[in-house]
Coordinates of C-alpha atoms in Angstrom, one line a residue:
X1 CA -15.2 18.8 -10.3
X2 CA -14.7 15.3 -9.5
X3 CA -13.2 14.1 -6.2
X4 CA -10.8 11.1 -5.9
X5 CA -9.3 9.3 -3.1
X6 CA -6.7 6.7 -2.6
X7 CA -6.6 4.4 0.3
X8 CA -4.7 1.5 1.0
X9 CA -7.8 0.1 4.0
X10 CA -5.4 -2.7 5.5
X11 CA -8.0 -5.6 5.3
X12 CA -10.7 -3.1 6.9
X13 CA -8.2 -3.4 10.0
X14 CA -7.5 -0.5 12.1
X15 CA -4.9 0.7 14.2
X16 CA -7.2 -0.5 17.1
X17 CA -7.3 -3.7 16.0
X18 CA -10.9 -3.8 15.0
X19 CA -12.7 -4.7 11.8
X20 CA -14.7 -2.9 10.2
X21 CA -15.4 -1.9 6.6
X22 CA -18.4 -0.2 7.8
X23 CA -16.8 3.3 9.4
X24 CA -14.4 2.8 6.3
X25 CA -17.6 3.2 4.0
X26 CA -19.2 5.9 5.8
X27 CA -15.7 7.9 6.4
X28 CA -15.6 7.6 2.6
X29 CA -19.0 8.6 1.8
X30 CA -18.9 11.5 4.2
X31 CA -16.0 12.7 2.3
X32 CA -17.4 13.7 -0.7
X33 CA -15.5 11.3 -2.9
X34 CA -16.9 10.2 -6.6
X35 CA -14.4 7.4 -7.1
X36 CA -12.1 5.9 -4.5
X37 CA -9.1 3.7 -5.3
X38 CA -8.7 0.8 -2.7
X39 CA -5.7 -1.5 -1.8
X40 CA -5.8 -4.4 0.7
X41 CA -9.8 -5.4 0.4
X42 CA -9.9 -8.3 1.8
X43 CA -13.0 -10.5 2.0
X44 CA -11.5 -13.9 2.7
X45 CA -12.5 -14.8 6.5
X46 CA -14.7 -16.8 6.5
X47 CA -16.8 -15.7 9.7
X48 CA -18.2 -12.6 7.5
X49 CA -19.9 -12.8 3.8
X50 CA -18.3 -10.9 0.8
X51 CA -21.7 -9.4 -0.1
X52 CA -21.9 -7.9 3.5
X53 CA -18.5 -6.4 3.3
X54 CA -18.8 -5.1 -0.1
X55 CA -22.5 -3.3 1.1
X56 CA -20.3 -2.0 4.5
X57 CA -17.9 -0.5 2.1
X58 CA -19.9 0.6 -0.3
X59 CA -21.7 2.5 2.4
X60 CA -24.9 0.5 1.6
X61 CA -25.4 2.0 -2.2
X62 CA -23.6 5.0 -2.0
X63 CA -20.9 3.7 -4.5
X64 CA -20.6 0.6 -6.8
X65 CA -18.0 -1.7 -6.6
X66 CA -15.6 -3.0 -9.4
X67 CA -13.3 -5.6 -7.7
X68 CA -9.6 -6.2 -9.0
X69 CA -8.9 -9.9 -7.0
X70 CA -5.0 -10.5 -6.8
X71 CA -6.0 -13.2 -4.8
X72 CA -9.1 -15.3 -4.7
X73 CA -10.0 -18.3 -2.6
X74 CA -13.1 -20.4 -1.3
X75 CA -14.3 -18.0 1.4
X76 CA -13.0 -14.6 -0.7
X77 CA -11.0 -12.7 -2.3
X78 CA -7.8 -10.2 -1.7
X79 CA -6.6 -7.4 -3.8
X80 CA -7.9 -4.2 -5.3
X81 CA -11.1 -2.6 -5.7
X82 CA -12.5 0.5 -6.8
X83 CA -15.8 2.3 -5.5
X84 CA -17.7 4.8 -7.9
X85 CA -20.7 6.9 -7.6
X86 CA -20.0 6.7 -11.7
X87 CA -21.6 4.6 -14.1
X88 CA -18.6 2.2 -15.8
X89 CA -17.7 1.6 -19.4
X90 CA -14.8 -0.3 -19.2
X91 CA -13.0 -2.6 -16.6
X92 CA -9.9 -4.2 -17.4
X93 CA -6.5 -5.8 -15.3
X94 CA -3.4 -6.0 -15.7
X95 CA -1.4 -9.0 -14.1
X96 CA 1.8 -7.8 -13.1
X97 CA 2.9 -10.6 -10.7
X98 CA 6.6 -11.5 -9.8
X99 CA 7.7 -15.0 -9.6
X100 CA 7.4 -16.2 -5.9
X101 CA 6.4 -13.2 -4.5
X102 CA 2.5 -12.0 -3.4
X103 CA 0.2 -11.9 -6.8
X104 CA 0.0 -8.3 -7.8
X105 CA -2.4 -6.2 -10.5
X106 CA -3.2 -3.0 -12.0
X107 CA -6.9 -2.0 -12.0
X108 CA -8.1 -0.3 -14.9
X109 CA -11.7 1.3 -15.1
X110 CA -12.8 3.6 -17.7
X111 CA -15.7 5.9 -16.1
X112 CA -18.7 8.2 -17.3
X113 CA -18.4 11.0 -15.5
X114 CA -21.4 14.0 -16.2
X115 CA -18.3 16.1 -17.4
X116 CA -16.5 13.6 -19.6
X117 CA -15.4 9.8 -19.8
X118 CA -12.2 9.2 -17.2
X119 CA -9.7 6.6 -16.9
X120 CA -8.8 5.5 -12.9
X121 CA -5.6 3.3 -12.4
X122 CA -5.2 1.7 -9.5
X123 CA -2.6 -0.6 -8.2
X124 CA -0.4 -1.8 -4.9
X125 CA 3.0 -2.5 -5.5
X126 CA 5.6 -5.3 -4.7
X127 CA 7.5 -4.8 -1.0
X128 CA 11.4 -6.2 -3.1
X129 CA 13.2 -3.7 -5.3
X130 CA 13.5 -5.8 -8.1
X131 CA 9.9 -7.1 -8.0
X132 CA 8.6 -3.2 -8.1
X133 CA 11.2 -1.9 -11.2
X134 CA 9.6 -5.0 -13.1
X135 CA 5.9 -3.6 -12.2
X136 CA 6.6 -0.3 -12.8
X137 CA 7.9 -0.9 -16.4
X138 CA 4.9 -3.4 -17.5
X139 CA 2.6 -0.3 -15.9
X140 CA 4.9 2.1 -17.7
X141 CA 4.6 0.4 -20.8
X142 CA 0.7 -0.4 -20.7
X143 CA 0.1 3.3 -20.2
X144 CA 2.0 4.2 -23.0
X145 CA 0.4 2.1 -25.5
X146 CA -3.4 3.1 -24.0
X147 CA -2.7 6.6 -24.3
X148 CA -1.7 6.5 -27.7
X149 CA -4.9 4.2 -28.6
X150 CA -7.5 6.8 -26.8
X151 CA -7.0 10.1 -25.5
X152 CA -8.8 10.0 -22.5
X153 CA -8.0 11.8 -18.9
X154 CA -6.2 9.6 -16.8
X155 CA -5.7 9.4 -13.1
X156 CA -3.5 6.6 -11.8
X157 CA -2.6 6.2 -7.9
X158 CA -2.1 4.3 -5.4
X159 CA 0.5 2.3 -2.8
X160 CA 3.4 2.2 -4.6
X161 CA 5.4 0.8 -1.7
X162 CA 8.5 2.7 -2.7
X163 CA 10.3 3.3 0.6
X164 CA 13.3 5.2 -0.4
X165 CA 13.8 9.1 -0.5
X166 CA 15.2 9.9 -3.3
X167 CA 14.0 7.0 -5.4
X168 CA 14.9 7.2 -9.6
X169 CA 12.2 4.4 -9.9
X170 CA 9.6 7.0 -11.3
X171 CA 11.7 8.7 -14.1
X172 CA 9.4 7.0 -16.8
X173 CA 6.2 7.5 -14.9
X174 CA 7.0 11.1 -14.6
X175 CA 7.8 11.5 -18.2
X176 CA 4.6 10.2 -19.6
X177 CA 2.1 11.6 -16.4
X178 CA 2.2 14.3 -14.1
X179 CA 3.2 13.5 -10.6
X180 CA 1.3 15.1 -7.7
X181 CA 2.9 16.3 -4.5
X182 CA 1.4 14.0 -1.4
X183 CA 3.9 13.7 1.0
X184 CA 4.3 11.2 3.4
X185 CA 1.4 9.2 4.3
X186 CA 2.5 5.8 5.8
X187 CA 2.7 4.5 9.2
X188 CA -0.8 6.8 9.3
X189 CA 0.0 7.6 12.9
X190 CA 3.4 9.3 12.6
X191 CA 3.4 9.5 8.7
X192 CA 7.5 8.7 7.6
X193 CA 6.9 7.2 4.1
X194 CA 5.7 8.5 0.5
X195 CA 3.8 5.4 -0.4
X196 CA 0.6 6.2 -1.7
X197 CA 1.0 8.6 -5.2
X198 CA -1.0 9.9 -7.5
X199 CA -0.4 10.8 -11.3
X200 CA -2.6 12.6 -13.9
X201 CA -2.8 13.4 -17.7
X202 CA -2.0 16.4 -18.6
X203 CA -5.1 17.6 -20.0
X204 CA -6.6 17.0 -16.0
X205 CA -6.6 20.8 -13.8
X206 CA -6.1 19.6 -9.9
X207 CA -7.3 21.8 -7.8
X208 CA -6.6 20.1 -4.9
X209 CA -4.0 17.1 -3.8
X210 CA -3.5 16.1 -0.1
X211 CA -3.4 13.5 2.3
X212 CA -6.2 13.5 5.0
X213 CA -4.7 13.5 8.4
X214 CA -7.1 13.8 11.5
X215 CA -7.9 11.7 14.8
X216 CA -10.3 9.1 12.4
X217 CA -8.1 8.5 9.6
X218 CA -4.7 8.1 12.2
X219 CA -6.8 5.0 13.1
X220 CA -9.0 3.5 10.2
X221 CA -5.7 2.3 8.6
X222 CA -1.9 2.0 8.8
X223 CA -1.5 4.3 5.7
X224 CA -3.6 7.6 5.4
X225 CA -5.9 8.3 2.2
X226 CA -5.0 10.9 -0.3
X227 CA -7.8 13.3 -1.3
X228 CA -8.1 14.8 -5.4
X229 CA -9.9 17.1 -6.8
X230 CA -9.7 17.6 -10.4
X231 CA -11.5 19.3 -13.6
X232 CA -11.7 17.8 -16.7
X233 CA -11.7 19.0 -19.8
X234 CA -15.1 19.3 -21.4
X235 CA -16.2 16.9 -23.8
X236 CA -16.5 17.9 -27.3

């Protein structure tokens, strides 16, 4: 089994105000997780070091980290990251920015897991309408061309930032991955929204999918993690 979670960290701010990538790290290495998807690392500030907040994360070495920058500047860097207990075979990003809005990506990190290789997609999505139909079709579309390339499971999650209810804005997503039901999981203390998702291949079992909801995670972040645990498929 392999566990995954998502987690948009808010800068490593919590709903107490404080910083600190640290009890982020240790939360996450407590929980068991192999690979964990982050949005919102943020290592600009220039009163702390990127090395020390990417060893707090990381839990000291308890994962690796492969960082996805949307954003970089003198002091840092901004955007997404992913942390693996895995050893990596491929990184790769996709830029799928908007004209005058925040510079966005899609992570893409092909892993050697001791069961088979997997693929992890990770991503944060625009806050306009428009701006998030544009990403979702250059995502859509990438997807669709790796997957016919390689057969190879694929997990791809995230914050999505899709505020509506009864949003069509998935239809191709859905068509080419299986959706997982998560529920909502954003603000994290009275959870309203359906922001963070999570999609797998179809040749991936989950035996698990849910958000993680106590007294830490209410106030680590504004958005709660979402917790996976899947089987792959043996390889041949």
């Amino acid at each position: 089994m392999c566990r995954i979670v998502t987690y948009n960290i808010h800068s490593g701010i919590g709903r107490d105000k404080k910083h600190d990538y640290k009890r982020i790290g240790q939360f996450l290495a407590n929980s068991g997780a192999d690979v964990v998807l982050l949005q919102e690392m943020d290592t600009r500030p220039s009163e702390r070091s990127t090395a020390q907040d990417v060893k707090d994360i990381c839990a000291e070495n308890t994962f690796k980290l492969i960082p996805s920058p949307a954003i970089r500047e003198s002091d840092g860097w901004y955007g997404n990251a992913i942390l693996t207990r895995f050893d990596v075979l491929a990184h790769d990003t996709l830029d799928v920015s908007q004209n005058g809005r925040q510079p966005r990506n899609v992570q893409i990190v092909e892993l050697k897991t001791e069961k088979a290789p997997l693929t992890v997609v990770n991503t944060h999505k625009g806050l306009k309408k428009l701006e998030r139909r544009s990403q979702f079709s250059l995502l859509h579309e990438h997807l669709s061309l790796k997957m016919k390339e390689k057969q190879i499971p694929l997990v791809l999650a995230g914050d999505f930032n899709e505020w509506q209810f009864f949003s069509k804005a998935f239809k191709a997503l859905n068509e080419l991955l299986l959706q997982q039901k998560v529920g909502a999981t954003f603000p994290s203390h009275f959870p309203v929204f359906a922001l963070d998702r999570v999609w797998v291949s179809d040749d991936i079992k989950v035996k698990a999918c849910r958000k993680l909801k106590n007294a830490k995670t209410r106030i680590l972040s504004d958005h709660l993690p979402v917790l996976v645990d899947i089987e792959l498929p043996q390889n041949d």
